[in-house]
Short mmCIF file of C-alpha atoms in Angstrom, two decimals:
data_model
loop_
_atom_site.label_atom_id
_atom_site.label_comp_id
_atom_site.label_asym_id
_atom_site.label_seq_id
_atom_site.Cartn_x
_atom_site.Cartn_y
_atom_site.Cartn_z
CA MET T 1 -11.04 33.36 -29.69
CA GLY T 2 -11.86 32.77 -26.03
CA GLY T 3 -11.05 35.54 -23.13
CA LYS T 4 -7.74 35.51 -21.19
CA ASN T 5 -6.16 32.11 -20.15
CA ILE T 6 -5.78 31.37 -16.42
CA ASP T 7 -2.66 29.10 -17.54
CA ASP T 8 -0.35 31.43 -19.74
CA GLN T 9 2.36 29.00 -20.05
CA PHE T 10 0.85 27.83 -23.14
CA LYS T 11 0.30 29.72 -26.60
CA ILE T 12 -1.00 29.44 -29.86
CA GLY T 13 1.70 27.59 -31.89
CA ASP T 14 3.08 25.73 -29.21
CA LEU T 15 4.21 22.24 -29.60
CA VAL T 16 2.70 20.17 -26.69
CA TYR T 17 2.73 16.52 -25.44
CA TYR T 18 -0.22 14.61 -24.52
CA ARG T 19 -0.08 13.79 -20.74
CA GLY T 20 -3.20 12.53 -19.78
CA PHE T 21 -4.48 9.00 -18.77
CA SER T 22 -3.22 5.42 -20.35
CA ILE T 23 -5.27 2.83 -19.53
CA PHE T 24 -2.81 0.20 -20.48
CA PRO T 25 0.88 -0.03 -20.40
CA PRO T 26 2.62 -1.35 -23.61
CA ASP T 27 3.37 -5.16 -24.21
CA ASP T 28 7.14 -4.44 -24.94
CA GLY T 29 7.73 -2.73 -21.47
CA SER T 30 8.75 0.51 -23.23
CA ASP T 31 7.42 3.95 -22.13
CA TYR T 32 4.13 5.06 -23.13
CA ASN T 33 3.86 7.09 -26.77
CA GLN T 34 4.32 10.86 -26.35
CA HIS T 35 1.24 12.00 -28.94
CA MET T 36 2.70 15.23 -30.24
CA GLY T 37 0.46 18.09 -31.08
CA ILE T 38 0.21 21.85 -31.69
CA ILE T 39 -1.96 24.69 -29.78
CA VAL T 40 -4.14 26.00 -33.00
CA GLY T 41 -6.68 27.84 -30.76
CA VAL T 42 -8.54 28.37 -27.38
CA PRO T 43 -12.14 27.63 -27.59
CA ASN T 44 -15.20 29.77 -27.30
CA GLY T 45 -17.50 29.07 -24.31
CA LEU T 46 -16.63 27.68 -20.87
CA PRO T 47 -14.44 26.49 -19.53
CA HIS T 48 -12.18 28.30 -22.08
CA GLU T 49 -9.67 29.57 -19.25
CA VAL T 50 -8.22 26.05 -19.05
CA SER T 51 -8.62 24.18 -22.42
CA TYR T 52 -7.06 24.90 -25.62
CA VAL T 53 -7.68 23.51 -29.08
CA ILE T 54 -4.73 20.91 -30.22
CA TYR T 55 -4.33 19.58 -33.75
CA TRP T 56 -2.60 15.80 -32.84
CA PHE T 57 -0.43 14.95 -35.77
CA GLU T 58 -0.39 11.14 -35.55
CA SER T 59 -3.81 10.91 -35.61
CA LYS T 60 -4.84 13.97 -37.62
CA LEU T 61 -7.18 15.00 -35.07
CA THR T 62 -8.52 18.05 -33.32
CA THR T 63 -9.57 18.15 -29.92
CA ARG T 64 -10.20 20.34 -26.77
CA MET T 65 -8.10 19.74 -23.97
CA HIS T 66 -7.50 20.67 -20.52
CA CYS T 67 -4.22 22.45 -19.65
CA ASP T 68 -3.59 19.51 -17.01
CA MET T 69 -3.35 17.02 -19.69
CA ILE T 70 -0.62 18.47 -21.95
CA LYS T 71 3.11 19.70 -21.45
CA LEU T 72 5.05 21.81 -23.82
CA VAL T 73 7.60 19.54 -26.18
CA TYR T 74 10.49 22.41 -25.48
CA GLY T 75 11.32 24.60 -22.43
CA LYS T 76 11.04 28.26 -22.54
#
């Protein structure tokens, strides 16, 4: 795993929502989908201090995300 995280609010095992960019609004006027995932790791290499490896349930993809692009599903 990577080094110490600058953003200590996230830990491996936390459930998170994607809160990044949405290019097109939904056609029905509803809120954007809130894609949920689980933090499964901290990547090696730079910029590991501000990014996390996340498994996304809906798409079944695992991606590296910057901490500003995710938020906790629940409060601590």
